[in-house]
mmCIF file of N, CA and C in Angstrom:
data_model
loop_
_atom_site.group_PDB
_atom_site.id
_atom_site.type_symbol
_atom_site.label_atom_id
_atom_site.label_comp_id
_atom_site.label_asym_id
_atom_site.label_seq_id
_atom_site.Cartn_x
_atom_site.Cartn_y
_atom_site.Cartn_z
ATOM 1 N N MET A 119 30.622 -27.207 34.433
ATOM 2 C CA MET A 119 31.378 -28.405 34.146
ATOM 3 C C MET A 119 32.782 -28.011 33.711
ATOM 4 N N ALA A 120 33.654 -28.976 33.736
ATOM 5 C CA ALA A 120 35.027 -28.777 33.308
ATOM 6 C C ALA A 120 35.455 -30.005 32.529
ATOM 7 N N GLU A 121 36.619 -29.912 31.947
ATOM 8 C CA GLU A 121 37.150 -31.025 31.169
ATOM 9 C C GLU A 121 37.949 -31.941 32.086
ATOM 10 N N PRO A 122 37.702 -33.258 32.035
ATOM 11 C CA PRO A 122 38.427 -34.180 32.913
ATOM 12 C C PRO A 122 39.907 -34.243 32.561
ATOM 13 N N ALA A 123 40.677 -34.733 33.516
ATOM 14 C CA ALA A 123 42.103 -34.923 33.280
ATOM 15 C C ALA A 123 42.300 -35.884 32.120
ATOM 16 N N ALA A 124 43.305 -35.618 31.325
ATOM 17 C CA ALA A 124 43.623 -36.486 30.189
ATOM 18 C C ALA A 124 45.110 -36.791 30.222
ATOM 19 N N GLY A 125 45.422 -38.082 30.123
ATOM 20 C CA GLY A 125 46.831 -38.469 30.167
ATOM 21 C C GLY A 125 47.464 -37.982 31.451
ATOM 22 N N SER A 126 48.572 -37.279 31.343
ATOM 23 C CA SER A 126 49.241 -36.758 32.533
ATOM 24 C C SER A 126 48.808 -35.329 32.853
ATOM 25 N N GLY A 127 47.925 -34.751 32.023
ATOM 26 C CA GLY A 127 47.461 -33.382 32.248
ATOM 27 C C GLY A 127 46.341 -33.335 33.274
ATOM 28 N N PRO A 128 46.223 -32.224 33.994
ATOM 29 C CA PRO A 128 45.175 -32.088 35.018
ATOM 30 C C PRO A 128 43.820 -31.745 34.390
ATOM 31 N N ALA A 129 42.761 -31.888 35.192
ATOM 32 C CA ALA A 129 41.444 -31.417 34.762
ATOM 33 C C ALA A 129 41.529 -29.909 34.611
ATOM 34 N N ARG A 130 40.696 -29.351 33.722
ATOM 35 C CA ARG A 130 40.764 -27.902 33.527
ATOM 36 C C ARG A 130 39.376 -27.336 33.246
ATOM 37 N N VAL A 131 39.226 -26.081 33.611
ATOM 38 C CA VAL A 131 37.967 -25.378 33.401
ATOM 39 C C VAL A 131 37.748 -25.232 31.907
ATOM 40 N N GLY A 132 36.503 -25.433 31.475
ATOM 41 C CA GLY A 132 36.174 -25.282 30.065
ATOM 42 C C GLY A 132 36.425 -23.856 29.606
ATOM 43 N N SER A 133 36.805 -23.723 28.368
ATOM 44 C CA SER A 133 37.096 -22.408 27.791
ATOM 45 C C SER A 133 35.912 -21.942 26.943
ATOM 46 N N GLU A 134 35.953 -20.700 26.501
ATOM 47 C CA GLU A 134 34.928 -20.177 25.592
ATOM 48 C C GLU A 134 34.899 -21.027 24.319
ATOM 49 N N GLU A 135 36.044 -21.513 23.917
ATOM 50 C CA GLU A 135 36.160 -22.334 22.711
ATOM 51 C C GLU A 135 35.414 -23.667 22.844
ATOM 52 N N THR A 136 35.426 -24.247 24.060
ATOM 53 C CA THR A 136 34.759 -25.535 24.262
ATOM 54 C C THR A 136 33.387 -25.401 24.896
ATOM 55 N N CYS A 137 33.128 -24.298 25.623
ATOM 56 C CA CYS A 137 31.878 -24.169 26.367
ATOM 57 C C CYS A 137 31.015 -22.981 25.950
ATOM 58 N N GLY A 138 31.475 -22.166 25.012
ATOM 59 C CA GLY A 138 30.705 -21.008 24.560
ATOM 60 C C GLY A 138 29.398 -21.420 23.906
ATOM 61 N N ASP A 139 28.484 -20.487 23.764
ATOM 62 C CA ASP A 139 27.153 -20.779 23.222
ATOM 63 C C ASP A 139 27.186 -21.520 21.889
ATOM 64 N N ASP A 140 28.138 -21.190 21.020
ATOM 65 C CA ASP A 140 28.191 -21.805 19.691
ATOM 66 C C ASP A 140 29.214 -22.931 19.576
ATOM 67 N N ALA A 141 29.829 -23.320 20.678
ATOM 68 C CA ALA A 141 30.876 -24.347 20.636
ATOM 69 C C ALA A 141 30.272 -25.715 20.312
ATOM 70 N N PRO A 142 30.796 -26.411 19.300
ATOM 71 C CA PRO A 142 30.273 -27.735 18.940
ATOM 72 C C PRO A 142 30.307 -28.723 20.110
ATOM 73 N N GLN A 143 31.369 -28.673 20.921
ATOM 74 C CA GLN A 143 31.482 -29.587 22.059
ATOM 75 C C GLN A 143 30.353 -29.336 23.055
ATOM 76 N N ARG A 144 30.025 -28.076 23.298
ATOM 77 C CA ARG A 144 28.931 -27.745 24.219
ATOM 78 C C ARG A 144 27.602 -28.246 23.666
ATOM 79 N N LYS A 145 27.385 -28.051 22.372
ATOM 80 C CA LYS A 145 26.133 -28.487 21.762
ATOM 81 C C LYS A 145 25.973 -30.000 21.863
ATOM 82 N N ARG A 146 27.062 -30.744 21.646
ATOM 83 C CA ARG A 146 27.009 -32.207 21.767
ATOM 84 C C ARG A 146 26.696 -32.607 23.210
ATOM 85 N N LEU A 147 27.337 -31.935 24.160
ATOM 86 C CA LEU A 147 27.135 -32.232 25.573
ATOM 87 C C LEU A 147 25.690 -31.937 25.977
ATOM 88 N N GLU A 148 25.155 -30.790 25.561
ATOM 89 C CA GLU A 148 23.769 -30.446 25.884
ATOM 90 C C GLU A 148 22.799 -31.461 25.293
ATOM 91 N N GLN A 149 23.067 -31.906 24.068
ATOM 92 C CA GLN A 149 22.203 -32.886 23.428
ATOM 93 C C GLN A 149 22.252 -34.214 24.196
ATOM 94 N N THR A 150 23.442 -34.648 24.563
ATOM 95 C CA THR A 150 23.595 -35.910 25.288
ATOM 96 C C THR A 150 22.938 -35.825 26.660
ATOM 97 N N LEU A 151 23.247 -34.770 27.417
ATOM 98 C CA LEU A 151 22.660 -34.624 28.750
ATOM 99 C C LEU A 151 21.149 -34.427 28.680
ATOM 100 N N GLY A 152 20.675 -33.775 27.620
ATOM 101 C CA GLY A 152 19.246 -33.575 27.446
ATOM 102 C C GLY A 152 18.486 -34.886 27.371
ATOM 103 N N GLN A 153 19.140 -35.928 26.869
ATOM 104 C CA GLN A 153 18.506 -37.242 26.781
ATOM 105 C C GLN A 153 18.283 -37.848 28.163
ATOM 106 N N PHE A 154 19.027 -37.375 29.170
ATOM 107 C CA PHE A 154 18.893 -37.876 30.534
ATOM 108 C C PHE A 154 17.901 -37.063 31.366
ATOM 109 N N LYS A 155 17.415 -35.935 30.833
ATOM 110 C CA LYS A 155 16.605 -35.005 31.621
ATOM 111 C C LYS A 155 15.427 -35.698 32.304
ATOM 112 N N GLU A 156 14.639 -36.433 31.569
ATOM 113 C CA GLU A 156 13.479 -37.091 32.177
ATOM 114 C C GLU A 156 13.910 -38.092 33.239
ATOM 115 N N SER A 157 14.960 -38.844 32.960
ATOM 116 C CA SER A 157 15.427 -39.854 33.911
ATOM 117 C C SER A 157 15.929 -39.250 35.210
ATOM 118 N N PHE A 158 16.413 -38.007 35.153
ATOM 119 C CA PHE A 158 16.991 -37.355 36.328
ATOM 120 C C PHE A 158 16.000 -36.399 37.006
ATOM 121 N N THR A 159 14.743 -36.365 36.550
ATOM 122 C CA THR A 159 13.741 -35.442 37.077
ATOM 123 C C THR A 159 12.826 -36.161 38.061
ATOM 124 N N PRO A 160 12.719 -35.629 39.291
ATOM 125 C CA PRO A 160 11.841 -36.272 40.273
ATOM 126 C C PRO A 160 10.374 -36.068 39.914
ATOM 127 N N ASP A 161 9.526 -36.913 40.492
ATOM 128 C CA ASP A 161 8.091 -36.795 40.300
ATOM 129 C C ASP A 161 7.475 -36.434 41.647
ATOM 130 N N PRO A 162 6.831 -35.315 41.780
ATOM 131 C CA PRO A 162 6.538 -34.320 40.751
ATOM 132 C C PRO A 162 7.739 -33.417 40.501
ATOM 133 N N PRO A 163 7.888 -32.933 39.274
ATOM 134 C CA PRO A 163 9.005 -32.038 38.966
ATOM 135 C C PRO A 163 8.757 -30.648 39.569
ATOM 136 N N SER A 164 9.837 -29.919 39.805
ATOM 137 C CA SER A 164 9.696 -28.551 40.309
ATOM 138 C C SER A 164 10.372 -27.593 39.340
ATOM 139 N N ASP A 165 9.991 -26.322 39.438
ATOM 140 C CA ASP A 165 10.589 -25.304 38.564
ATOM 141 C C ASP A 165 12.030 -24.996 38.944
ATOM 142 N N ALA A 166 12.350 -25.154 40.222
ATOM 143 C CA ALA A 166 13.701 -24.863 40.713
ATOM 144 C C ALA A 166 14.142 -26.006 41.620
ATOM 145 N N PRO A 167 14.568 -27.126 41.034
ATOM 146 C CA PRO A 167 14.935 -28.280 41.854
ATOM 147 C C PRO A 167 16.113 -27.977 42.776
ATOM 148 N N GLU A 168 16.020 -28.500 44.000
ATOM 149 C CA GLU A 168 17.104 -28.341 44.969
ATOM 150 C C GLU A 168 17.937 -29.623 44.975
ATOM 151 N N VAL A 169 19.202 -29.479 44.621
ATOM 152 C CA VAL A 169 20.107 -30.623 44.553
ATOM 153 C C VAL A 169 21.064 -30.555 45.737
ATOM 154 N N GLU A 170 21.175 -31.657 46.460
ATOM 155 C CA GLU A 170 22.107 -31.738 47.580
ATOM 156 C C GLU A 170 23.016 -32.943 47.378
ATOM 157 N N VAL A 171 24.289 -32.732 47.686
ATOM 158 C CA VAL A 171 25.282 -33.797 47.584
ATOM 159 C C VAL A 171 25.857 -34.034 48.968
ATOM 160 N N ALA A 172 25.777 -35.276 49.443
ATOM 161 C CA ALA A 172 26.313 -35.609 50.755
ATOM 162 C C ALA A 172 27.833 -35.463 50.745
ATOM 163 N N ARG A 173 28.384 -35.039 51.865
ATOM 164 C CA ARG A 173 29.850 -34.933 51.962
ATOM 165 C C ARG A 173 30.466 -36.295 51.672
ATOM 166 N N THR A 174 31.402 -36.276 50.781
ATOM 167 C CA THR A 174 32.093 -37.494 50.360
ATOM 168 C C THR A 174 33.583 -37.197 50.380
ATOM 169 N N PRO A 175 34.375 -38.043 51.023
ATOM 170 C CA PRO A 175 35.818 -37.770 51.098
ATOM 171 C C PRO A 175 36.470 -37.715 49.713
ATOM 172 N N ALA A 176 37.291 -36.724 49.528
ATOM 173 C CA ALA A 176 38.032 -36.572 48.273
ATOM 174 C C ALA A 176 39.331 -37.347 48.343
ATOM 175 N N THR A 177 39.787 -37.759 47.182
ATOM 176 C CA THR A 177 41.108 -38.363 47.041
ATOM 177 C C THR A 177 41.934 -37.351 46.262
ATOM 178 N N GLY A 178 42.784 -36.625 46.977
ATOM 179 C CA GLY A 178 43.541 -35.571 46.316
ATOM 180 C C GLY A 178 42.607 -34.477 45.854
ATOM 181 N N GLN A 179 42.620 -34.188 44.575
ATOM 182 C CA GLN A 179 41.810 -33.115 43.999
ATOM 183 C C GLN A 179 40.578 -33.648 43.264
ATOM 184 N N LYS A 180 40.144 -34.863 43.616
ATOM 185 C CA LYS A 180 39.025 -35.490 42.918
ATOM 186 C C LYS A 180 38.126 -36.209 43.915
ATOM 187 N N VAL A 181 36.837 -36.197 43.634
ATOM 188 C CA VAL A 181 35.870 -36.939 44.448
ATOM 189 C C VAL A 181 34.854 -37.585 43.516
ATOM 190 N N THR A 182 34.467 -38.809 43.848
ATOM 191 C CA THR A 182 33.446 -39.522 43.084
ATOM 192 C C THR A 182 32.272 -39.774 44.016
ATOM 193 N N VAL A 183 31.096 -39.312 43.600
ATOM 194 C CA VAL A 183 29.903 -39.395 44.444
ATOM 195 C C VAL A 183 28.886 -40.323 43.781
ATOM 196 N N PRO A 184 28.491 -41.397 44.475
ATOM 197 C CA PRO A 184 27.470 -42.291 43.916
ATOM 198 C C PRO A 184 26.089 -41.630 43.960
ATOM 199 N N ALA A 185 25.205 -42.067 43.087
ATOM 200 C CA ALA A 185 23.873 -41.466 42.956
ATOM 201 C C ALA A 185 23.059 -41.533 44.235
ATOM 202 N N ASP A 186 23.286 -42.535 45.073
ATOM 203 C CA ASP A 186 22.504 -42.632 46.303
ATOM 204 C C ASP A 186 22.918 -41.597 47.354
ATOM 205 N N ARG A 187 23.970 -40.808 47.060
ATOM 206 C CA ARG A 187 24.402 -39.736 47.970
ATOM 207 C C ARG A 187 24.068 -38.356 47.390
ATOM 208 N N ILE A 188 23.248 -38.356 46.330
ATOM 209 C CA ILE A 188 22.793 -37.117 45.687
ATOM 210 C C ILE A 188 21.268 -37.107 45.758
ATOM 211 N N THR A 189 20.695 -36.003 46.238
ATOM 212 C CA THR A 189 19.235 -35.894 46.266
ATOM 213 C C THR A 189 18.783 -34.722 45.402
ATOM 214 N N VAL A 190 17.618 -34.886 44.802
ATOM 215 C CA VAL A 190 16.966 -33.837 44.018
ATOM 216 C C VAL A 190 15.586 -33.664 44.636
ATOM 217 N N ASP A 191 15.345 -32.494 45.186
ATOM 218 C CA ASP A 191 14.087 -32.226 45.892
ATOM 219 C C ASP A 191 13.795 -33.309 46.935
ATOM 220 N N GLY A 192 14.840 -33.734 47.646
ATOM 221 C CA GLY A 192 14.688 -34.693 48.732
ATOM 222 C C GLY A 192 14.623 -36.148 48.311
ATOM 223 N N GLN A 193 14.664 -36.425 47.018
ATOM 224 C CA GLN A 193 14.608 -37.804 46.527
ATOM 225 C C GLN A 193 15.990 -38.230 46.028
ATOM 226 N N GLY A 194 16.392 -39.449 46.357
ATOM 227 C CA GLY A 194 17.684 -39.954 45.908
ATOM 228 C C GLY A 194 17.742 -40.044 44.395
ATOM 229 N N LEU A 195 18.853 -39.617 43.813
ATOM 230 C CA LEU A 195 18.999 -39.665 42.357
ATOM 231 C C LEU A 195 18.861 -41.090 41.843
ATOM 232 N N ASP A 196 19.392 -42.063 42.567
ATOM 233 C CA ASP A 196 19.261 -43.456 42.140
ATOM 234 C C ASP A 196 17.790 -43.881 42.117
ATOM 235 N N GLU A 197 17.016 -43.451 43.115
ATOM 236 C CA GLU A 197 15.593 -43.788 43.166
ATOM 237 C C GLU A 197 14.818 -43.107 42.038
ATOM 238 N N ILE A 198 15.208 -41.869 41.728
ATOM 239 C CA ILE A 198 14.548 -41.140 40.636
ATOM 240 C C ILE A 198 14.764 -41.869 39.313
ATOM 241 N N VAL A 199 16.015 -42.232 39.044
ATOM 242 C CA VAL A 199 16.329 -42.916 37.784
ATOM 243 C C VAL A 199 15.584 -44.255 37.713
ATOM 244 N N LEU A 200 15.570 -44.994 38.806
ATOM 245 C CA LEU A 200 14.857 -46.277 38.812
ATOM 246 C C LEU A 200 13.360 -46.098 38.582
ATOM 247 N N SER A 201 12.793 -45.011 39.099
ATOM 248 C CA SER A 201 11.344 -44.789 38.932
ATOM 249 C C SER A 201 10.969 -44.530 37.476
ATOM 250 N N HIS A 202 11.928 -44.102 36.662
ATOM 251 C CA HIS A 202 11.670 -43.847 35.240
ATOM 252 C C HIS A 202 12.116 -45.020 34.356
ATOM 253 N N SER A 203 12.632 -46.060 34.967
ATOM 254 C CA SER A 203 13.173 -47.197 34.211
ATOM 255 C C SER A 203 12.178 -48.352 34.196
ATOM 256 N N THR A 204 12.288 -49.162 33.182
ATOM 257 C CA THR A 204 11.482 -50.378 33.123
ATOM 258 C C THR A 204 12.421 -51.564 33.002
ATOM 259 N N GLY A 205 12.246 -52.510 33.882
ATOM 260 C CA GLY A 205 13.046 -53.720 33.828
ATOM 261 C C GLY A 205 14.444 -53.587 34.412
ATOM 262 N N VAL A 206 14.760 -52.447 35.026
ATOM 263 C CA VAL A 206 16.082 -52.247 35.629
ATOM 264 C C VAL A 206 15.921 -52.333 37.140
ATOM 265 N N THR A 207 16.775 -53.126 37.774
ATOM 266 C CA THR A 207 16.727 -53.250 39.223
ATOM 267 C C THR A 207 17.852 -52.432 39.854
ATOM 268 N N GLU A 208 17.706 -52.174 41.149
ATOM 269 C CA GLU A 208 18.675 -51.345 41.864
ATOM 270 C C GLU A 208 20.095 -51.881 41.749
ATOM 271 N N ASP A 209 20.256 -53.206 41.805
ATOM 272 C CA ASP A 209 21.604 -53.777 41.738
ATOM 273 C C ASP A 209 22.225 -53.685 40.341
ATOM 274 N N GLN A 210 21.438 -53.348 39.320
ATOM 275 C CA GLN A 210 21.957 -53.192 37.959
ATOM 276 C C GLN A 210 22.388 -51.761 37.654
ATOM 277 N N LEU A 211 21.969 -50.825 38.483
ATOM 278 C CA LEU A 211 22.189 -49.406 38.214
ATOM 279 C C LEU A 211 23.461 -48.913 38.887
ATOM 280 N N ASP A 212 24.323 -48.254 38.121
ATOM 281 C CA ASP A 212 25.567 -47.699 38.655
ATOM 282 C C ASP A 212 25.754 -46.299 38.076
ATOM 283 N N ILE A 213 25.499 -45.282 38.908
ATOM 284 C CA ILE A 213 25.666 -43.893 38.492
ATOM 285 C C ILE A 213 26.598 -43.214 39.483
ATOM 286 N N GLU A 214 27.608 -42.534 38.960
ATOM 287 C CA GLU A 214 28.543 -41.779 39.790
ATOM 288 C C GLU A 214 28.858 -40.453 39.104
ATOM 289 N N VAL A 215 29.014 -39.419 39.915
ATOM 290 C CA VAL A 215 29.397 -38.108 39.421
ATOM 291 C C VAL A 215 30.797 -37.816 39.956
ATOM 292 N N GLU A 216 31.699 -37.482 39.052
ATOM 293 C CA GLU A 216 33.077 -37.151 39.445
ATOM 294 C C GLU A 216 33.245 -35.634 39.427
ATOM 295 N N SER A 217 33.827 -35.111 40.487
ATOM 296 C CA SER A 217 34.154 -33.689 40.556
ATOM 297 C C SER A 217 35.635 -33.544 40.803
ATOM 298 N N SER A 218 36.212 -32.491 40.228
ATOM 299 C CA SER A 218 37.630 -32.197 40.411
ATOM 300 C C SER A 218 37.789 -30.767 40.902
ATOM 301 N N ARG A 219 38.748 -30.576 41.787
ATOM 302 C CA ARG A 219 39.056 -29.236 42.290
ATOM 303 C C ARG A 219 40.031 -28.583 41.313
ATOM 304 N N ILE A 220 39.593 -27.457 40.750
ATOM 305 C CA ILE A 220 40.398 -26.750 39.762
ATOM 306 C C ILE A 220 40.452 -25.286 40.184
ATOM 307 N N GLU A 221 41.639 -24.777 40.352
ATOM 308 C CA GLU A 221 41.836 -23.375 40.713
ATOM 309 C C GLU A 221 40.976 -22.975 41.907
ATOM 310 N N GLY A 222 40.865 -23.876 42.900
ATOM 311 C CA GLY A 222 40.173 -23.567 44.138
ATOM 312 C C GLY A 222 38.675 -23.804 44.137
ATOM 313 N N SER A 223 38.084 -24.211 43.015
ATOM 314 C CA SER A 223 36.646 -24.481 42.939
ATOM 315 C C SER A 223 36.409 -25.909 42.461
ATOM 316 N N TRP A 224 35.259 -26.465 42.811
ATOM 317 C CA TRP A 224 34.912 -27.826 42.397
ATOM 318 C C TRP A 224 34.031 -27.791 41.157
ATOM 319 N N TYR A 225 34.357 -28.645 40.190
ATOM 320 C CA TYR A 225 33.618 -28.740 38.929
ATOM 321 C C TYR A 225 33.271 -30.199 38.656
ATOM 322 N N VAL A 226 32.122 -30.434 38.031
ATOM 323 C CA VAL A 226 31.792 -31.774 37.556
ATOM 324 C C VAL A 226 32.704 -32.034 36.348
ATOM 325 N N THR A 227 33.435 -33.139 36.403
ATOM 326 C CA THR A 227 34.361 -33.461 35.324
ATOM 327 C C THR A 227 34.031 -34.774 34.620
ATOM 328 N N ASN A 228 33.089 -35.547 35.190
ATOM 329 C CA ASN A 228 32.740 -36.786 34.522
ATOM 330 C C ASN A 228 31.436 -37.336 35.095
ATOM 331 N N LEU A 229 30.688 -38.040 34.285
ATOM 332 C CA LEU A 229 29.464 -38.705 34.708
ATOM 333 C C LEU A 229 29.555 -40.144 34.246
ATOM 334 N N HIS A 230 29.482 -41.049 35.200
ATOM 335 C CA HIS A 230 29.527 -42.485 34.894
ATOM 336 C C HIS A 230 28.103 -43.010 35.034
ATOM 337 N N PHE A 231 27.568 -43.595 33.975
ATOM 338 C CA PHE A 231 26.199 -44.094 33.964
ATOM 339 C C PHE A 231 26.219 -45.471 33.334
ATOM 340 N N ASP A 232 25.932 -46.494 34.140
ATOM 341 C CA ASP A 232 26.007 -47.868 33.630
ATOM 342 C C ASP A 232 24.791 -48.652 34.120
ATOM 343 N N ILE A 233 24.161 -49.328 33.212
ATOM 344 C CA ILE A 233 23.071 -50.240 33.566
ATOM 345 C C ILE A 233 23.536 -51.617 33.102
ATOM 346 N N GLY A 234 23.823 -52.459 34.073
ATOM 347 C CA GLY A 234 24.395 -53.746 33.717
ATOM 348 C C GLY A 234 23.656 -54.922 34.197
#
């Protein structure tokens, strides 16, 4: 992961200070993302899940990919999340993953998760 663009500054690769093993920001991020683990895990779960992202056109140095264009072990991420939800319908679910090109490589820079 990397840090998203802020203000007029570009997105940037996380540093040891923000992403190192003892970094408070990393610990908060791991705790937050850990809460999504079950929701993002296909049934049946695998020891080494294969994640595929469909080609999505970039706008400049950024691309936003909706959950229905991401598969985990052949299952759509949107379908996986819905299978773990109660009372949420497909039209209420909005998940997008933002990636930014930084120094020639692509990094996840933001996760949009909305149930409305």
